[in-house]
N, CA, C and O atoms as a GROMACS GRO file, in nm:
protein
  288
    1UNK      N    1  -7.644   0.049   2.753
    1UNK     CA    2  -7.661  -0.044   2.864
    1UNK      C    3  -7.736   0.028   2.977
    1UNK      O    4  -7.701   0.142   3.004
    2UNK      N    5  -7.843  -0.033   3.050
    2UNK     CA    6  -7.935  -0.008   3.150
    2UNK      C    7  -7.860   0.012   3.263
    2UNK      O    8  -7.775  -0.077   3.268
    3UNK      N    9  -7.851   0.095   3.366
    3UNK     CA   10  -7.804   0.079   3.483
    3UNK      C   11  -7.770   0.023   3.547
    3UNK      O   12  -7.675   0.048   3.620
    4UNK      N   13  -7.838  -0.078   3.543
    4UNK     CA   14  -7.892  -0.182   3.670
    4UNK      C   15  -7.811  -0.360   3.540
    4UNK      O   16  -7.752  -0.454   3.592
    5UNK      N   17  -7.830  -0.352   3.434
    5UNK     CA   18  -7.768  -0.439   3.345
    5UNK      C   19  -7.654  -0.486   3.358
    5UNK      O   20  -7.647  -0.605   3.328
    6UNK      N   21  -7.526  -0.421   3.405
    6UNK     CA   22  -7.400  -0.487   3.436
    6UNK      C   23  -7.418  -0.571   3.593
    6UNK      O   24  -7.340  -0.663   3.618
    7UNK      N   25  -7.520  -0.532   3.690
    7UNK     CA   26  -7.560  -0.638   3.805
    7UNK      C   27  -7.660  -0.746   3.739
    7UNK      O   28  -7.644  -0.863   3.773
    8UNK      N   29  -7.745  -0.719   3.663
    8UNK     CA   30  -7.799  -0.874   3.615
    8UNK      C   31  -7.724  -0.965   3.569
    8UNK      O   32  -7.762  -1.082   3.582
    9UNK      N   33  -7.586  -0.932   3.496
    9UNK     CA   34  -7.504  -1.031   3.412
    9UNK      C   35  -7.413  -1.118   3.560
    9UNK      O   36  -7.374  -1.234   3.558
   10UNK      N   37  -7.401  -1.043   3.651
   10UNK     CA   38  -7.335  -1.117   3.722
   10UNK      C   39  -7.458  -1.156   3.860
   10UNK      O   40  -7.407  -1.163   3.972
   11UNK      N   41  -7.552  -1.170   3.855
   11UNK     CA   42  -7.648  -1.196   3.954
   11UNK      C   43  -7.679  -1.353   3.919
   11UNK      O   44  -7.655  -1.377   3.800
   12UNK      N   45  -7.721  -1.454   3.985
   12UNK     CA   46  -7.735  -1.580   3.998
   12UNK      C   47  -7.834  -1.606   3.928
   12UNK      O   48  -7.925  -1.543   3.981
   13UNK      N   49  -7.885  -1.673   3.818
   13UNK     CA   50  -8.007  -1.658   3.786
   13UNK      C   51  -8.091  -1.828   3.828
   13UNK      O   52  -8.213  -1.840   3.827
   14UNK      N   53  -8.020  -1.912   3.852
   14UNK     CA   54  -8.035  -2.039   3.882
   14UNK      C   55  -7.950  -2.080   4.015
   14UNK      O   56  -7.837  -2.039   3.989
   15UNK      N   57  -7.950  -2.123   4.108
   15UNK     CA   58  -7.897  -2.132   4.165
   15UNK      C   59  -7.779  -2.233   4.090
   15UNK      O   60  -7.688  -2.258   4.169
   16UNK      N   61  -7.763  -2.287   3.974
   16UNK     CA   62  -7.678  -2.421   3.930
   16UNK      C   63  -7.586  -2.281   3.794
   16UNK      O   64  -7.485  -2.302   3.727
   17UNK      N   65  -7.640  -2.199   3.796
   17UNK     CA   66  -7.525  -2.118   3.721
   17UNK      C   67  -7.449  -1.966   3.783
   17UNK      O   68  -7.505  -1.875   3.844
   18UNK      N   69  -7.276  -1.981   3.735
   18UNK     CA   70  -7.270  -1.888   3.813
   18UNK      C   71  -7.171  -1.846   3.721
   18UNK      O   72  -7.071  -1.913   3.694
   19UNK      N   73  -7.208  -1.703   3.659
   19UNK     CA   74  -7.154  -1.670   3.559
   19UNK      C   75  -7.034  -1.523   3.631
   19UNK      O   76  -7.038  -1.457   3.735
   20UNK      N   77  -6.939  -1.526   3.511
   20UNK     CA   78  -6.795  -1.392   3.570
   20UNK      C   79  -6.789  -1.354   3.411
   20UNK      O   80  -6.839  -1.408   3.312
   21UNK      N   81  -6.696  -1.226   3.430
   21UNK     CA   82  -6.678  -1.160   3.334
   21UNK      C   83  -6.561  -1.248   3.198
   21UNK      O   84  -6.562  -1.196   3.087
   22UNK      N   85  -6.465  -1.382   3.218
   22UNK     CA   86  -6.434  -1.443   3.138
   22UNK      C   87  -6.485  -1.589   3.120
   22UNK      O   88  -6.460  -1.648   3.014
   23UNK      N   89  -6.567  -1.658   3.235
   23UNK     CA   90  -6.598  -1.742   3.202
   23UNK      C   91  -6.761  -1.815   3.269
   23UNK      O   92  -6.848  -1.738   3.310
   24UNK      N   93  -6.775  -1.920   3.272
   24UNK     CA   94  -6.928  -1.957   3.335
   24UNK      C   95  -6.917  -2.057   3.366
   24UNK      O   96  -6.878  -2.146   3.290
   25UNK      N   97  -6.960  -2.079   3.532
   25UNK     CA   98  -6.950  -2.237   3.604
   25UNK      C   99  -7.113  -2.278   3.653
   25UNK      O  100  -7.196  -2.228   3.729
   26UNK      N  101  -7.106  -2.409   3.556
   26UNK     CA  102  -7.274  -2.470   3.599
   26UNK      C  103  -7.249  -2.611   3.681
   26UNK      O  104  -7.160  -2.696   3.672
   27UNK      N  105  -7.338  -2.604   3.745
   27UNK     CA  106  -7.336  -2.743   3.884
   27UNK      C  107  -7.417  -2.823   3.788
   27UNK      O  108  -7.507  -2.768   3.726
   28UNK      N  109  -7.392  -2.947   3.772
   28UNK     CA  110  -7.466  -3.032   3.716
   28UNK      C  111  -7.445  -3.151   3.746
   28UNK      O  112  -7.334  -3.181   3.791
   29UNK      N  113  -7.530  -3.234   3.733
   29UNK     CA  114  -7.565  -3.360   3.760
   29UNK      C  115  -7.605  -3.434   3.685
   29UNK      O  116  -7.707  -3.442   3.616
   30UNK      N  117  -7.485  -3.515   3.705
   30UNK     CA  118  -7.504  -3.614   3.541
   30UNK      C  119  -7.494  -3.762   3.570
   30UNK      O  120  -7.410  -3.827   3.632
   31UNK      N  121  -7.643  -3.809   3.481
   31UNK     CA  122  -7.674  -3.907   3.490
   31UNK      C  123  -7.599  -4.035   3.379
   31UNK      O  124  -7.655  -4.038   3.269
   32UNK      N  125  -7.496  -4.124   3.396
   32UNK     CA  126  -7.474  -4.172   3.307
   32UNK      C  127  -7.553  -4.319   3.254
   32UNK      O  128  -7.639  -4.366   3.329
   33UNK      N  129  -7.525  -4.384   3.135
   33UNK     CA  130  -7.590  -4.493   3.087
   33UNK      C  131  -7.716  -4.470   3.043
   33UNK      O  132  -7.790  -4.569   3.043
   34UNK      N  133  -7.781  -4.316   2.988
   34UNK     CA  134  -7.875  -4.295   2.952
   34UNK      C  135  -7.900  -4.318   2.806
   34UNK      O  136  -7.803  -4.323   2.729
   35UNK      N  137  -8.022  -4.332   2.763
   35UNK     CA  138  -8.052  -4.398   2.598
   35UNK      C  139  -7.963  -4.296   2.488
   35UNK      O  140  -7.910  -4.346   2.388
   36UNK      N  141  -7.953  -4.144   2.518
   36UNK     CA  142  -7.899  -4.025   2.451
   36UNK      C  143  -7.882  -3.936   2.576
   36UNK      O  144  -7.947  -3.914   2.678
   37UNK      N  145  -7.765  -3.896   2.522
   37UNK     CA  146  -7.753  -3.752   2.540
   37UNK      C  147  -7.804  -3.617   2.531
   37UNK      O  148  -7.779  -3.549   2.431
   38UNK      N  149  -7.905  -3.554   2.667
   38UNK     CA  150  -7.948  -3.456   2.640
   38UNK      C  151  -7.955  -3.394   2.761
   38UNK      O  152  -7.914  -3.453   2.860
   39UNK      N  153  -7.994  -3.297   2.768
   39UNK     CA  154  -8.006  -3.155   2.892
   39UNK      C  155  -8.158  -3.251   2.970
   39UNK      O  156  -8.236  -3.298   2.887
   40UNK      N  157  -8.183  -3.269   3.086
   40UNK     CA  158  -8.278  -3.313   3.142
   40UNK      C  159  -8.401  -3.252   3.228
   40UNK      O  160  -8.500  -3.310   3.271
   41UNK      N  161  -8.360  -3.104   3.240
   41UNK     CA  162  -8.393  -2.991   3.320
   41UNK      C  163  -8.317  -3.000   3.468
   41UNK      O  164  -8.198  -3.031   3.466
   42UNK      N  165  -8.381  -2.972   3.598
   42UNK     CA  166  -8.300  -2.934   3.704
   42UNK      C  167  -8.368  -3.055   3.778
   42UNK      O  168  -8.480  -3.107   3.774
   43UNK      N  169  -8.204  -3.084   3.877
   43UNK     CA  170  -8.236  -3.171   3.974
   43UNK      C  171  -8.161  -3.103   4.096
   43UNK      O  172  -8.055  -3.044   4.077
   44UNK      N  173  -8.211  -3.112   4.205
   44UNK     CA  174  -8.154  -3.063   4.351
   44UNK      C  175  -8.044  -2.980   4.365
   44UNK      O  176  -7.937  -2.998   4.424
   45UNK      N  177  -8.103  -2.852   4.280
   45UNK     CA  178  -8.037  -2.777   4.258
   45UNK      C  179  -7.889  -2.769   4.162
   45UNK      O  180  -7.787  -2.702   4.175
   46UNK      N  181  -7.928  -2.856   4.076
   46UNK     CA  182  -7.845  -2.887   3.938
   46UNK      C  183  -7.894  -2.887   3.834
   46UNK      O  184  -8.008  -2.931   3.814
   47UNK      N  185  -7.813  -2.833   3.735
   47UNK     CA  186  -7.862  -2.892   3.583
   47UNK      C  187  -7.810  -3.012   3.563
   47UNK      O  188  -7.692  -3.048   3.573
   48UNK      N  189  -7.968  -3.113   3.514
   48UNK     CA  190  -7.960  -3.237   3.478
   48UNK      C  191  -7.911  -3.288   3.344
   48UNK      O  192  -7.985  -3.252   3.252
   49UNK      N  193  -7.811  -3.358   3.310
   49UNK     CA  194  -7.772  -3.394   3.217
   49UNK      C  195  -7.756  -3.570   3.196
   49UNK      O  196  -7.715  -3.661   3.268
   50UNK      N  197  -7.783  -3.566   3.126
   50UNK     CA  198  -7.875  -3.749   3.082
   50UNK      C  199  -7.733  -3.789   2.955
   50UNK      O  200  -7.731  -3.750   2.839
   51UNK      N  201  -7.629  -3.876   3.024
   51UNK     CA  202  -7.520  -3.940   2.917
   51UNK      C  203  -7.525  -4.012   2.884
   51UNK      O  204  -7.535  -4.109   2.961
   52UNK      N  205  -7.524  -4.032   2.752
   52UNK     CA  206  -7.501  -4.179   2.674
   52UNK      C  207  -7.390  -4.268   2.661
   52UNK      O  208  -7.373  -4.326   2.554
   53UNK      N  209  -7.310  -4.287   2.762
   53UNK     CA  210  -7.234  -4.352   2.836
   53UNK      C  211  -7.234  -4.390   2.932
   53UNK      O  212  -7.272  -4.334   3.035
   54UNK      N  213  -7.167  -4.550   2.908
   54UNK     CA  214  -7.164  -4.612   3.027
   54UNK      C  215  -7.108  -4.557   3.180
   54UNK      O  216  -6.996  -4.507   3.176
   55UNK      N  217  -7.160  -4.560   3.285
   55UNK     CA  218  -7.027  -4.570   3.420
   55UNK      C  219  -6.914  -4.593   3.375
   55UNK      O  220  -6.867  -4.632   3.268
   56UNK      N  221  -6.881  -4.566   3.464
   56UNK     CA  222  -6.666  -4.579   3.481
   56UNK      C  223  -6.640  -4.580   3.605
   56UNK      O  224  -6.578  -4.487   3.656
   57UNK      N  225  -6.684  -4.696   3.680
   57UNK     CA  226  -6.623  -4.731   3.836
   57UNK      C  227  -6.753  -4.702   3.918
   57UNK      O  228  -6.735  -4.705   4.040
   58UNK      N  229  -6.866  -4.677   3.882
   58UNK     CA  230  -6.990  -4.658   3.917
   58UNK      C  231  -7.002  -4.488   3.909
   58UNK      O  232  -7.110  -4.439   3.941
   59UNK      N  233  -6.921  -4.424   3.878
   59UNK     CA  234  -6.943  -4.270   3.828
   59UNK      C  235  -6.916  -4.261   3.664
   59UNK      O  236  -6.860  -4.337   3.585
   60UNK      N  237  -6.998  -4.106   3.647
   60UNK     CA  238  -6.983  -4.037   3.473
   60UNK      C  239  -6.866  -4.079   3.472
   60UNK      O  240  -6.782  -4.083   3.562
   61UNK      N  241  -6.861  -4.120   3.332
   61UNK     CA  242  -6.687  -4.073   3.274
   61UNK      C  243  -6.661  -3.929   3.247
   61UNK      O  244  -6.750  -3.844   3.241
   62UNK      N  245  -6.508  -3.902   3.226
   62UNK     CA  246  -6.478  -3.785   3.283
   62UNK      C  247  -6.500  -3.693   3.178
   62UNK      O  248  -6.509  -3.573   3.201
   63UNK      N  249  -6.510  -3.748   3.048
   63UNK     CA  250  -6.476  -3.694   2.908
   63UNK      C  251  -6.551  -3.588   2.910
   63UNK      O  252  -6.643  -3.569   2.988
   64UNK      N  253  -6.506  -3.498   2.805
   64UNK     CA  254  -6.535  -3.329   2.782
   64UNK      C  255  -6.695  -3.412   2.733
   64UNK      O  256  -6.717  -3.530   2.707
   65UNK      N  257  -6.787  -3.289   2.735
   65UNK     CA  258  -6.914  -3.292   2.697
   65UNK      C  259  -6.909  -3.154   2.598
   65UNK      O  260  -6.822  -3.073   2.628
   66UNK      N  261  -6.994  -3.122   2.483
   66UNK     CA  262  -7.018  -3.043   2.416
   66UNK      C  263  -7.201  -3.057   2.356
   66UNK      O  264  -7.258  -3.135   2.280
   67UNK      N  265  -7.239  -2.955   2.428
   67UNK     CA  266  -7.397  -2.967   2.399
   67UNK      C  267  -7.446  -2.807   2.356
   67UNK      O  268  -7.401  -2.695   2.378
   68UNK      N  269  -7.540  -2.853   2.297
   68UNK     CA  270  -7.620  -2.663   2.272
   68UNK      C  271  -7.714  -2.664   2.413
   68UNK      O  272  -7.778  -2.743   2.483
   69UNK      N  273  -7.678  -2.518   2.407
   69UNK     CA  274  -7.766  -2.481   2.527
   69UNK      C  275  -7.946  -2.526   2.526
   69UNK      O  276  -8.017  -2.500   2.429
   70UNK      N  277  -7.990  -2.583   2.629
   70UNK     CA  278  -8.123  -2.632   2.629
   70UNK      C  279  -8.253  -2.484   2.586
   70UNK      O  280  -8.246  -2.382   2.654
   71UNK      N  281  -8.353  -2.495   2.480
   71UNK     CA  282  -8.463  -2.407   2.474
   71UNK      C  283  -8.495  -2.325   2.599
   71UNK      O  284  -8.484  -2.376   2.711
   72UNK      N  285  -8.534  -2.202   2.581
   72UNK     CA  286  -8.634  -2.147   2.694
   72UNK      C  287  -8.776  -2.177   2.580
   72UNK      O  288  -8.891  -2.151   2.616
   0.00000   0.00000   0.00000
């Protein structure tokens, strides 16, 4: 391991991810009632996520999401 390597793992690399040594919190913004489900890229400082579900009271429903991480 590089010196400087244990500060990149915990350095911000997006402002919408913020990763720790057991787990990883992403800000996202999710659009519901979309045609599919997919990663959308970034919106105002969020990762965009596009659901294929309806609203629920005019917000996402709450349900767990499980997606593969979007390409670089």
């Amino acid at each position: 391991m590089r010196a400087n390597e244990s500060n990149e793992l915990h350095s911000p690399m997006k402002p919408w991810y913020r990763g720790a040594a057991d787990h990883v919190e992403l800000a996202l913004y999710v659009q519901p009632g979309a045609k599919k489900t997919e990663w959308a890229g970034e919106y105002d400082g969020s990762l965009k996520l596009r659901l294929a579900a309806p609203p629920v009271e005019g917000e996402a429903p709450g349900a767990p999401v499980f997606l593969k991480p979007p390409r670089r």
